[in-house]
Amino acid sequence: MHSYLKAIGFSEVGSKKELNKILDMVISNYDEKMVVEHDGNHLFAEMSKSFGYDCGITVCGEYDENNEFQMEYYYPYFHGTDVSTKEGVIIEKHAGKESFAGACDDVRIGVTLIFYLLNAGEYLNEKEKGFLAGGDTTVTLSGLAIEGKILLPVKKDRQQVEEDKKTMTNRNHLIAAARNGDEEAMESLTMEDIDTYTMISRRIQQEDVFTIVDSYFMPYGVECDQYNVMGDIVDFVESTNVLTKEKMYQISLNCNDIKFDVCINQKDLLGEPEIGRRFKAVIWLQGFLNF
C-alpha cells in the first residue's frame, strides 16, 4: 500500500480489499484518461480520478491483445499551481515499471532536484510525436507529506528582508558563474561557506537552529525524490476528500525562493498554518511538465 495515501485523505484504508475497491472506482469511473502507443505495439494507459481539490489517485497499466486493461501500478497525486522552475529537465524511466523521474539543476537549491513525473502519458505522447527535441518546458512542483509541523517565522525588519534577497541573488549569480568554470566565483563561494559556518558555530551556542536557518531544501533518506523541506507559508486552503470526508491542508510554500505546494492530512499537521509562518516536513516531491 502506498505510504502517501494518507496525505490525500485515505488514512483509514487498512486492507488490500479496501484499496482494491478504490482502485476499481478509479478505473471504472475515471475523470481523465490517456492512452499512448509506444515502443511499437504497447498501449500505455493512464487513468486519474480526483478525490479532492487538485488531488487524487492515478492508475497506470497497459491494454493487452484482448483490449483489456491490466493495471501495473498506482500512486496518489497532488497538482501544484505555480511554475516552480524553468531550468532544463531530464526525464528518465524507472527500471522496474513504466514510470518516470525528472531531474533539473536549479541554482536556488544547490542540489539536483529529482521528482516523480505526474503526467507520464502526456510525456510519452509528446515524445512519440517528436515534439520534445529542443522544446522549452517548465515544471510545476508539488509534494505530499505524511507528517509536518508549523513553526513561527524568524523576526526580520524590512531592511533585513531586502538584504537577504540581495544576498540570495548574488549567490545565484556566483553559482551560475562557477558552473561555467569561473575560478573567482568558486573562490568567493568557498569563502562565503566558511563565513557561514563560522557564524553558525558562534550563534548555535546560544540560539536554536531554526532561528538561524529560516528555510532549507535537503535530500532525505535513500529514495531520491524525498526531501526534508522548510519554507514560508505564502497561502493555504482547506480541502476535503469527497469519499472519506477527511480534511486536508494544501499549503503554498516559498522555500529557497522556489514556489511549490504541499498537501497534508489535517490530523498529521502539528500546529495551525497561517500566512507568514513556516512549514516543516519530509515530502515526496512530484512534478508536472508544462509543454
PDB file of C-alpha atoms in Angstrom:
ATOM      1  CA  MET A   1       0.000   0.000   0.000  1.00  0.00           C
ATOM      2  CA  HIS A   2       1.348   3.423  -0.910  1.00  0.00           C
ATOM      3  CA  SER A   3       2.762   5.309   2.085  1.00  0.00           C
ATOM      4  CA  TYR A   4       1.422   8.676   0.948  1.00  0.00           C
ATOM      5  CA  LEU A   5      -2.246   7.708   0.506  1.00  0.00           C
ATOM      6  CA  LYS A   6      -2.991   9.232   3.925  1.00  0.00           C
ATOM      7  CA  ALA A   7      -1.777  12.625   2.688  1.00  0.00           C
ATOM      8  CA  ILE A   8      -4.803  12.877   0.358  1.00  0.00           C
ATOM      9  CA  GLY A   9      -7.345  11.655   2.914  1.00  0.00           C
ATOM     10  CA  PHE A  10      -7.093   7.847   2.839  1.00  0.00           C
ATOM     11  CA  SER A  11      -5.583   7.295   6.285  1.00  0.00           C
ATOM     12  CA  GLU A  12      -8.253   4.743   7.259  1.00  0.00           C
ATOM     13  CA  VAL A  13      -7.615   2.420   4.304  1.00  0.00           C
ATOM     14  CA  GLY A  14      -6.061  -0.527   6.115  1.00  0.00           C
ATOM     15  CA  SER A  15      -6.529  -3.578   3.899  1.00  0.00           C
ATOM     16  CA  LYS A  16      -5.813  -4.623   0.337  1.00  0.00           C
ATOM     17  CA  LYS A  17      -9.535  -5.283  -0.172  1.00  0.00           C
ATOM     18  CA  GLU A  18     -10.458  -1.683   0.707  1.00  0.00           C
ATOM     19  CA  LEU A  19      -7.684  -0.368  -1.536  1.00  0.00           C
ATOM     20  CA  ASN A  20      -8.836  -2.525  -4.476  1.00  0.00           C
ATOM     21  CA  LYS A  21     -12.351  -1.063  -4.186  1.00  0.00           C
ATOM     22  CA  ILE A  22     -10.920   2.439  -4.521  1.00  0.00           C
ATOM     23  CA  LEU A  23      -8.678   1.454  -7.449  1.00  0.00           C
ATOM     24  CA  ASP A  24     -11.618  -0.226  -9.219  1.00  0.00           C
ATOM     25  CA  MET A  25     -13.532   3.036  -8.768  1.00  0.00           C
ATOM     26  CA  VAL A  26     -10.682   4.947 -10.438  1.00  0.00           C
ATOM     27  CA  ILE A  27     -10.571   2.513 -13.384  1.00  0.00           C
ATOM     28  CA  SER A  28     -14.343   2.344 -13.933  1.00  0.00           C
ATOM     29  CA  ASN A  29     -15.172   5.986 -13.174  1.00  0.00           C
ATOM     30  CA  TYR A  30     -12.061   7.994 -14.059  1.00  0.00           C
ATOM     31  CA  ASP A  31     -12.047  11.760 -14.565  1.00  0.00           C
ATOM     32  CA  GLU A  32      -9.127  11.793 -17.022  1.00  0.00           C
ATOM     33  CA  LYS A  33      -7.694   9.107 -19.261  1.00  0.00           C
ATOM     34  CA  MET A  34      -4.799   8.987 -21.708  1.00  0.00           C
ATOM     35  CA  VAL A  35      -3.775   6.041 -23.897  1.00  0.00           C
ATOM     36  CA  VAL A  36      -0.476   6.243 -25.769  1.00  0.00           C
ATOM     37  CA  GLU A  37       1.048   3.764 -28.208  1.00  0.00           C
ATOM     38  CA  HIS A  38       4.782   3.448 -27.644  1.00  0.00           C
ATOM     39  CA  ASP A  39       7.641   1.013 -28.332  1.00  0.00           C
ATOM     40  CA  GLY A  40       5.857  -0.281 -31.400  1.00  0.00           C
ATOM     41  CA  ASN A  41       2.735  -2.084 -30.171  1.00  0.00           C
ATOM     42  CA  HIS A  42       2.431  -1.270 -26.445  1.00  0.00           C
ATOM     43  CA  LEU A  43      -0.627   0.720 -25.326  1.00  0.00           C
ATOM     44  CA  PHE A  44       0.246   2.603 -22.147  1.00  0.00           C
ATOM     45  CA  ALA A  45      -2.860   3.796 -20.265  1.00  0.00           C
ATOM     46  CA  GLU A  46      -3.092   6.376 -17.504  1.00  0.00           C
ATOM     47  CA  MET A  47      -6.368   6.931 -15.602  1.00  0.00           C
ATOM     48  CA  SER A  48      -6.836   9.573 -12.909  1.00  0.00           C
ATOM     49  CA  LYS A  49      -9.691  10.304 -10.540  1.00  0.00           C
ATOM     50  CA  SER A  50      -9.902  13.339  -8.281  1.00  0.00           C
ATOM     51  CA  PHE A  51     -10.943  12.815  -4.653  1.00  0.00           C
ATOM     52  CA  GLY A  52     -10.341  16.403  -3.575  1.00  0.00           C
ATOM     53  CA  TYR A  53      -9.181  19.750  -4.905  1.00  0.00           C
ATOM     54  CA  ASP A  54      -6.250  19.008  -7.254  1.00  0.00           C
ATOM     55  CA  CYS A  55      -5.538  15.644  -5.601  1.00  0.00           C
ATOM     56  CA  GLY A  56      -6.497  12.040  -6.230  1.00  0.00           C
ATOM     57  CA  ILE A  57      -5.212   8.689  -7.461  1.00  0.00           C
ATOM     58  CA  THR A  58      -3.696   7.723 -10.815  1.00  0.00           C
ATOM     59  CA  VAL A  59      -3.715   4.129 -12.076  1.00  0.00           C
ATOM     60  CA  CYS A  60      -1.316   3.110 -14.862  1.00  0.00           C
ATOM     61  CA  GLY A  61      -1.012  -0.036 -16.948  1.00  0.00           C
ATOM     62  CA  GLU A  62      -1.384  -1.458 -20.436  1.00  0.00           C
ATOM     63  CA  TYR A  63      -4.126  -2.799 -22.703  1.00  0.00           C
ATOM     64  CA  ASP A  64      -3.481  -6.388 -23.775  1.00  0.00           C
ATOM     65  CA  GLU A  65      -4.263  -8.043 -27.112  1.00  0.00           C
ATOM     66  CA  ASN A  66      -7.883  -8.579 -25.983  1.00  0.00           C
ATOM     67  CA  ASN A  67      -8.226  -4.846 -25.296  1.00  0.00           C
ATOM     68  CA  GLU A  68      -8.470  -5.478 -21.547  1.00  0.00           C
ATOM     69  CA  PHE A  69      -6.755  -3.132 -19.129  1.00  0.00           C
ATOM     70  CA  GLN A  70      -4.002  -4.651 -16.975  1.00  0.00           C
ATOM     71  CA  MET A  71      -3.076  -2.466 -14.023  1.00  0.00           C
ATOM     72  CA  GLU A  72       0.655  -2.195 -13.364  1.00  0.00           C
ATOM     73  CA  TYR A  73       0.842   0.368 -10.554  1.00  0.00           C
ATOM     74  CA  TYR A  74      -0.929   3.307  -8.923  1.00  0.00           C
ATOM     75  CA  TYR A  75       0.079   6.408  -6.967  1.00  0.00           C
ATOM     76  CA  PRO A  76      -1.573   9.307  -5.113  1.00  0.00           C
ATOM     77  CA  TYR A  77      -1.057  12.688  -6.767  1.00  0.00           C
ATOM     78  CA  PHE A  78      -1.329  16.358  -5.936  1.00  0.00           C
ATOM     79  CA  HIS A  79      -1.090  19.024  -8.642  1.00  0.00           C
ATOM     80  CA  GLY A  80       0.622  22.300  -7.769  1.00  0.00           C
ATOM     81  CA  THR A  81      -0.412  25.703  -9.075  1.00  0.00           C
ATOM     82  CA  ASP A  82       2.607  27.879  -9.910  1.00  0.00           C
ATOM     83  CA  VAL A  83       5.542  27.255 -12.254  1.00  0.00           C
ATOM     84  CA  SER A  84       8.371  26.301  -9.896  1.00  0.00           C
ATOM     85  CA  THR A  85      11.364  26.197 -12.234  1.00  0.00           C
ATOM     86  CA  LYS A  86      12.208  26.958 -15.848  1.00  0.00           C
ATOM     87  CA  GLU A  87      15.528  25.103 -15.844  1.00  0.00           C
ATOM     88  CA  GLY A  88      16.192  22.317 -18.343  1.00  0.00           C
ATOM     89  CA  VAL A  89      14.709  18.955 -17.334  1.00  0.00           C
ATOM     90  CA  ILE A  90      15.983  15.429 -17.944  1.00  0.00           C
ATOM     91  CA  ILE A  91      13.404  12.601 -17.865  1.00  0.00           C
ATOM     92  CA  GLU A  92      14.472   9.015 -17.139  1.00  0.00           C
ATOM     93  CA  LYS A  93      12.355   5.853 -16.988  1.00  0.00           C
ATOM     94  CA  HIS A  94      12.337   3.853 -13.750  1.00  0.00           C
ATOM     95  CA  ALA A  95      13.909   0.432 -14.164  1.00  0.00           C
ATOM     96  CA  GLY A  96      11.041  -1.621 -12.727  1.00  0.00           C
ATOM     97  CA  LYS A  97       7.958  -0.113 -14.377  1.00  0.00           C
ATOM     98  CA  GLU A  98       6.678   2.357 -16.955  1.00  0.00           C
ATOM     99  CA  SER A  99       7.014   5.374 -14.687  1.00  0.00           C
ATOM    100  CA  PHE A 100       9.423   8.290 -14.894  1.00  0.00           C
ATOM    101  CA  ALA A 101      11.609  10.544 -12.802  1.00  0.00           C
ATOM    102  CA  GLY A 102      12.561  14.088 -13.723  1.00  0.00           C
ATOM    103  CA  ALA A 103      15.761  15.892 -12.771  1.00  0.00           C
ATOM    104  CA  CYS A 104      16.823  19.513 -13.084  1.00  0.00           C
ATOM    105  CA  ASP A 105      19.616  21.682 -11.690  1.00  0.00           C
ATOM    106  CA  ASP A 106      18.301  24.850 -10.093  1.00  0.00           C
ATOM    107  CA  VAL A 107      20.908  27.231  -8.674  1.00  0.00           C
ATOM    108  CA  ARG A 108      18.492  28.365  -5.951  1.00  0.00           C
ATOM    109  CA  ILE A 109      18.618  24.927  -4.327  1.00  0.00           C
ATOM    110  CA  GLY A 110      22.237  23.954  -4.881  1.00  0.00           C
ATOM    111  CA  VAL A 111      21.386  20.267  -5.460  1.00  0.00           C
ATOM    112  CA  THR A 112      19.826  18.402  -8.375  1.00  0.00           C
ATOM    113  CA  LEU A 113      16.036  18.343  -7.982  1.00  0.00           C
ATOM    114  CA  ILE A 114      14.649  14.853  -8.637  1.00  0.00           C
ATOM    115  CA  PHE A 115      10.876  14.426  -8.795  1.00  0.00           C
ATOM    116  CA  TYR A 116       8.259  11.808  -9.677  1.00  0.00           C
ATOM    117  CA  LEU A 117       6.662  12.683 -13.031  1.00  0.00           C
ATOM    118  CA  LEU A 118       2.874  13.040 -12.767  1.00  0.00           C
ATOM    119  CA  ASN A 119       1.957  13.315 -16.460  1.00  0.00           C
ATOM    120  CA  ALA A 120       3.790  10.281 -17.868  1.00  0.00           C
ATOM    121  CA  GLY A 121       1.131   9.735 -20.542  1.00  0.00           C
ATOM    122  CA  GLU A 122       1.452  13.275 -21.867  1.00  0.00           C
ATOM    123  CA  TYR A 123       5.240  12.969 -21.810  1.00  0.00           C
ATOM    124  CA  LEU A 124       5.156   9.711 -23.825  1.00  0.00           C
ATOM    125  CA  ASN A 125       2.709  11.284 -26.281  1.00  0.00           C
ATOM    126  CA  GLU A 126       4.974  14.298 -26.826  1.00  0.00           C
ATOM    127  CA  LYS A 127       7.983  12.011 -27.139  1.00  0.00           C
ATOM    128  CA  GLU A 128       6.309   9.786 -29.749  1.00  0.00           C
ATOM    129  CA  LYS A 129       5.393  12.860 -31.802  1.00  0.00           C
ATOM    130  CA  GLY A 130       8.954  14.141 -31.591  1.00  0.00           C
ATOM    131  CA  PHE A 131       7.920  17.444 -30.009  1.00  0.00           C
ATOM    132  CA  LEU A 132      10.420  17.232 -27.138  1.00  0.00           C
ATOM    133  CA  ALA A 133      13.584  17.801 -29.143  1.00  0.00           C
ATOM    134  CA  GLY A 134      14.767  21.296 -28.275  1.00  0.00           C
ATOM    135  CA  GLY A 135      11.397  22.221 -26.776  1.00  0.00           C
ATOM    136  CA  ASP A 136      11.116  24.531 -23.792  1.00  0.00           C
ATOM    137  CA  THR A 137       9.290  23.070 -20.822  1.00  0.00           C
ATOM    138  CA  THR A 138       8.610  24.349 -17.331  1.00  0.00           C
ATOM    139  CA  VAL A 139       7.931  22.316 -14.208  1.00  0.00           C
ATOM    140  CA  THR A 140       5.218  22.726 -11.586  1.00  0.00           C
ATOM    141  CA  LEU A 141       6.441  21.048  -8.417  1.00  0.00           C
ATOM    142  CA  SER A 142       4.246  19.715  -5.620  1.00  0.00           C
ATOM    143  CA  GLY A 143       4.641  17.451  -2.642  1.00  0.00           C
ATOM    144  CA  LEU A 144       2.813  15.019  -0.371  1.00  0.00           C
ATOM    145  CA  ALA A 145       3.644  14.871   3.331  1.00  0.00           C
ATOM    146  CA  ILE A 146       2.600  12.262   5.896  1.00  0.00           C
ATOM    147  CA  GLU A 147       3.504  14.488   8.870  1.00  0.00           C
ATOM    148  CA  GLY A 148       4.534  18.107   9.346  1.00  0.00           C
ATOM    149  CA  LYS A 149       4.963  20.962  11.781  1.00  0.00           C
ATOM    150  CA  ILE A 150       4.141  24.659  11.789  1.00  0.00           C
ATOM    151  CA  LEU A 151       6.915  26.943  13.057  1.00  0.00           C
ATOM    152  CA  LEU A 152       6.804  30.629  13.895  1.00  0.00           C
ATOM    153  CA  PRO A 153       8.609  32.959  11.460  1.00  0.00           C
ATOM    154  CA  VAL A 154      12.063  34.407  12.051  1.00  0.00           C
ATOM    155  CA  LYS A 155      11.634  38.026  13.111  1.00  0.00           C
ATOM    156  CA  LYS A 156      13.115  40.356  10.491  1.00  0.00           C
ATOM    157  CA  ASP A 157      12.676  44.011   9.630  1.00  0.00           C
ATOM    158  CA  ARG A 158      12.251  45.292   6.082  1.00  0.00           C
ATOM    159  CA  GLN A 159      15.966  46.081   5.698  1.00  0.00           C
ATOM    160  CA  GLN A 160      16.964  42.530   6.664  1.00  0.00           C
ATOM    161  CA  VAL A 161      14.486  41.090   4.162  1.00  0.00           C
ATOM    162  CA  GLU A 162      15.938  43.251   1.362  1.00  0.00           C
ATOM    163  CA  GLU A 163      19.491  42.296   2.335  1.00  0.00           C
ATOM    164  CA  ASP A 164      18.582  38.604   2.272  1.00  0.00           C
ATOM    165  CA  LYS A 165      17.120  38.988  -1.228  1.00  0.00           C
ATOM    166  CA  LYS A 166      20.288  40.697  -2.472  1.00  0.00           C
ATOM    167  CA  THR A 167      22.474  38.018  -0.875  1.00  0.00           C
ATOM    168  CA  MET A 168      20.418  35.250  -2.486  1.00  0.00           C
ATOM    169  CA  THR A 169      20.564  36.932  -5.911  1.00  0.00           C
ATOM    170  CA  ASN A 170      24.338  37.430  -5.693  1.00  0.00           C
ATOM    171  CA  ARG A 171      24.853  33.836  -4.596  1.00  0.00           C
ATOM    172  CA  ASN A 172      22.784  32.533  -7.516  1.00  0.00           C
ATOM    173  CA  HIS A 173      24.897  34.564  -9.937  1.00  0.00           C
ATOM    174  CA  LEU A 174      28.078  33.177  -8.358  1.00  0.00           C
ATOM    175  CA  ILE A 175      26.830  29.577  -8.579  1.00  0.00           C
ATOM    176  CA  ALA A 176      25.900  30.075 -12.252  1.00  0.00           C
ATOM    177  CA  ALA A 177      29.356  31.549 -12.943  1.00  0.00           C
ATOM    178  CA  ALA A 178      31.100  28.746 -11.034  1.00  0.00           C
ATOM    179  CA  ARG A 179      29.278  26.158 -13.166  1.00  0.00           C
ATOM    180  CA  ASN A 180      30.764  27.829 -16.227  1.00  0.00           C
ATOM    181  CA  GLY A 181      34.270  27.472 -14.802  1.00  0.00           C
ATOM    182  CA  ASP A 182      34.771  30.907 -13.224  1.00  0.00           C
ATOM    183  CA  GLU A 183      37.529  30.355 -10.640  1.00  0.00           C
ATOM    184  CA  GLU A 184      36.905  33.677  -8.886  1.00  0.00           C
ATOM    185  CA  ALA A 185      33.265  32.718  -8.365  1.00  0.00           C
ATOM    186  CA  MET A 186      34.337  29.338  -6.944  1.00  0.00           C
ATOM    187  CA  GLU A 187      36.699  31.070  -4.530  1.00  0.00           C
ATOM    188  CA  SER A 188      34.011  33.571  -3.472  1.00  0.00           C
ATOM    189  CA  LEU A 189      31.539  30.747  -2.796  1.00  0.00           C
ATOM    190  CA  THR A 190      34.138  28.873  -0.736  1.00  0.00           C
ATOM    191  CA  MET A 191      34.822  31.961   1.376  1.00  0.00           C
ATOM    192  CA  GLU A 192      31.070  32.528   1.840  1.00  0.00           C
ATOM    193  CA  ASP A 193      30.638  28.946   3.063  1.00  0.00           C
ATOM    194  CA  ILE A 194      33.489  29.369   5.549  1.00  0.00           C
ATOM    195  CA  ASP A 195      31.963  32.627   6.850  1.00  0.00           C
ATOM    196  CA  THR A 196      28.544  30.979   7.149  1.00  0.00           C
ATOM    197  CA  TYR A 197      29.987  28.016   9.047  1.00  0.00           C
ATOM    198  CA  THR A 198      31.820  30.361  11.439  1.00  0.00           C
ATOM    199  CA  MET A 199      28.656  32.420  12.038  1.00  0.00           C
ATOM    200  CA  ILE A 200      26.506  29.339  12.694  1.00  0.00           C
ATOM    201  CA  SER A 201      29.119  27.810  15.017  1.00  0.00           C
ATOM    202  CA  ARG A 202      29.105  31.012  17.083  1.00  0.00           C
ATOM    203  CA  ARG A 203      25.323  31.539  17.211  1.00  0.00           C
ATOM    204  CA  ILE A 204      24.324  27.905  17.745  1.00  0.00           C
ATOM    205  CA  GLN A 205      25.756  28.005  21.262  1.00  0.00           C
ATOM    206  CA  GLN A 206      23.035  30.421  22.400  1.00  0.00           C
ATOM    207  CA  GLU A 207      20.269  30.137  19.779  1.00  0.00           C
ATOM    208  CA  ASP A 208      18.002  27.448  18.346  1.00  0.00           C
ATOM    209  CA  VAL A 209      18.963  26.284  14.839  1.00  0.00           C
ATOM    210  CA  PHE A 210      15.548  27.308  13.446  1.00  0.00           C
ATOM    211  CA  THR A 211      16.152  30.959  14.408  1.00  0.00           C
ATOM    212  CA  ILE A 212      19.328  30.892  12.294  1.00  0.00           C
ATOM    213  CA  VAL A 213      18.097  28.869   9.306  1.00  0.00           C
ATOM    214  CA  ASP A 214      14.761  30.199   8.044  1.00  0.00           C
ATOM    215  CA  SER A 215      14.320  27.786   5.096  1.00  0.00           C
ATOM    216  CA  TYR A 216      16.017  24.771   3.549  1.00  0.00           C
ATOM    217  CA  PHE A 217      15.542  22.086   0.886  1.00  0.00           C
ATOM    218  CA  MET A 218      17.576  18.909   1.526  1.00  0.00           C
ATOM    219  CA  PRO A 219      17.545  15.346   0.144  1.00  0.00           C
ATOM    220  CA  TYR A 220      16.173  12.883   2.687  1.00  0.00           C
ATOM    221  CA  GLY A 221      16.729   9.140   3.109  1.00  0.00           C
ATOM    222  CA  VAL A 222      17.677   6.702   0.364  1.00  0.00           C
ATOM    223  CA  GLU A 223      14.856   7.495  -2.083  1.00  0.00           C
ATOM    224  CA  CYS A 224      15.990  10.188  -4.476  1.00  0.00           C
ATOM    225  CA  ASP A 225      12.623  12.015  -4.739  1.00  0.00           C
ATOM    226  CA  GLN A 226      12.106  12.586  -0.995  1.00  0.00           C
ATOM    227  CA  TYR A 227      13.201  15.858   0.613  1.00  0.00           C
ATOM    228  CA  ASN A 228      13.260  17.459   4.035  1.00  0.00           C
ATOM    229  CA  VAL A 229      11.960  20.999   3.500  1.00  0.00           C
ATOM    230  CA  MET A 230      11.126  24.091   5.487  1.00  0.00           C
ATOM    231  CA  GLY A 231       9.664  27.197   3.880  1.00  0.00           C
ATOM    232  CA  ASP A 232       7.488  30.250   4.393  1.00  0.00           C
ATOM    233  CA  ILE A 233       3.735  29.768   4.014  1.00  0.00           C
ATOM    234  CA  VAL A 234       2.547  32.019   1.182  1.00  0.00           C
ATOM    235  CA  ASP A 235      -1.047  30.753   1.120  1.00  0.00           C
ATOM    236  CA  PHE A 236      -3.104  27.742   2.200  1.00  0.00           C
ATOM    237  CA  VAL A 237      -6.557  26.240   1.676  1.00  0.00           C
ATOM    238  CA  GLU A 238      -8.554  23.502   3.362  1.00  0.00           C
ATOM    239  CA  SER A 239      -9.812  20.648   1.212  1.00  0.00           C
ATOM    240  CA  THR A 240     -11.957  17.588   1.877  1.00  0.00           C
ATOM    241  CA  ASN A 241     -11.681  14.075   0.481  1.00  0.00           C
ATOM    242  CA  VAL A 242     -15.107  13.537  -1.100  1.00  0.00           C
ATOM    243  CA  LEU A 243     -15.045   9.795  -0.361  1.00  0.00           C
ATOM    244  CA  THR A 244     -13.685   9.612   3.204  1.00  0.00           C
ATOM    245  CA  LYS A 245     -14.601  13.188   4.301  1.00  0.00           C
ATOM    246  CA  GLU A 246     -11.113  13.591   5.809  1.00  0.00           C
ATOM    247  CA  LYS A 247      -9.764  17.159   5.896  1.00  0.00           C
ATOM    248  CA  MET A 248      -6.518  18.214   4.210  1.00  0.00           C
ATOM    249  CA  TYR A 249      -4.355  21.314   4.121  1.00  0.00           C
ATOM    250  CA  GLN A 250      -2.917  22.391   0.786  1.00  0.00           C
ATOM    251  CA  ILE A 251      -0.095  24.787   1.581  1.00  0.00           C
ATOM    252  CA  SER A 252       1.766  27.061  -0.848  1.00  0.00           C
ATOM    253  CA  LEU A 253       5.411  27.458   0.168  1.00  0.00           C
ATOM    254  CA  ASN A 254       8.332  29.686  -0.706  1.00  0.00           C
ATOM    255  CA  CYS A 255      11.424  27.632   0.011  1.00  0.00           C
ATOM    256  CA  ASN A 256      14.837  28.959  -1.034  1.00  0.00           C
ATOM    257  CA  ASP A 257      12.973  31.224  -3.484  1.00  0.00           C
ATOM    258  CA  ILE A 258      11.279  28.212  -5.138  1.00  0.00           C
ATOM    259  CA  LYS A 259       7.485  28.151  -5.002  1.00  0.00           C
ATOM    260  CA  PHE A 260       5.585  24.858  -4.727  1.00  0.00           C
ATOM    261  CA  ASP A 261       2.534  23.381  -2.964  1.00  0.00           C
ATOM    262  CA  VAL A 262       2.328  20.609  -0.368  1.00  0.00           C
ATOM    263  CA  CYS A 263      -0.736  18.539   0.590  1.00  0.00           C
ATOM    264  CA  ILE A 264      -1.006  17.022   4.071  1.00  0.00           C
ATOM    265  CA  ASN A 265      -3.772  15.365   6.068  1.00  0.00           C
ATOM    266  CA  GLN A 266      -5.085  17.832   8.648  1.00  0.00           C
ATOM    267  CA  LYS A 267      -4.640  15.435  11.576  1.00  0.00           C
ATOM    268  CA  ASP A 268      -0.989  14.835  10.633  1.00  0.00           C
ATOM    269  CA  LEU A 269      -0.064  18.511  10.904  1.00  0.00           C
ATOM    270  CA  LEU A 270       1.156  19.829  14.249  1.00  0.00           C
ATOM    271  CA  GLY A 271       0.112  23.475  14.636  1.00  0.00           C
ATOM    272  CA  GLU A 272      -2.140  25.892  12.784  1.00  0.00           C
ATOM    273  CA  PRO A 273      -0.997  27.150   9.362  1.00  0.00           C
ATOM    274  CA  GLU A 274      -1.028  30.918   8.853  1.00  0.00           C
ATOM    275  CA  ILE A 275       0.453  33.087   6.108  1.00  0.00           C
ATOM    276  CA  GLY A 276       3.916  34.156   7.242  1.00  0.00           C
ATOM    277  CA  ARG A 277       4.520  31.134   9.447  1.00  0.00           C
ATOM    278  CA  ARG A 278       6.824  28.317   8.365  1.00  0.00           C
ATOM    279  CA  PHE A 279       6.033  24.725   7.392  1.00  0.00           C
ATOM    280  CA  LYS A 280       8.485  21.874   8.020  1.00  0.00           C
ATOM    281  CA  ALA A 281       8.074  18.320   6.708  1.00  0.00           C
ATOM    282  CA  VAL A 282       9.528  15.423   4.751  1.00  0.00           C
ATOM    283  CA  ILE A 283       7.835  15.396   1.349  1.00  0.00           C
ATOM    284  CA  TRP A 284       7.561  13.111  -1.658  1.00  0.00           C
ATOM    285  CA  LEU A 285       8.363  15.512  -4.496  1.00  0.00           C
ATOM    286  CA  GLN A 286       6.177  15.327  -7.602  1.00  0.00           C
ATOM    287  CA  GLY A 287       6.404  17.332 -10.803  1.00  0.00           C
ATOM    288  CA  PHE A 288       4.129  18.178 -13.722  1.00  0.00           C
ATOM    289  CA  LEU A 289       5.750  19.038 -17.066  1.00  0.00           C
ATOM    290  CA  ASN A 290       4.160  22.022 -18.802  1.00  0.00           C
ATOM    291  CA  PHE A 291       4.680  21.573 -22.549  1.00  0.00           C
TER     292      PHE A 291
END
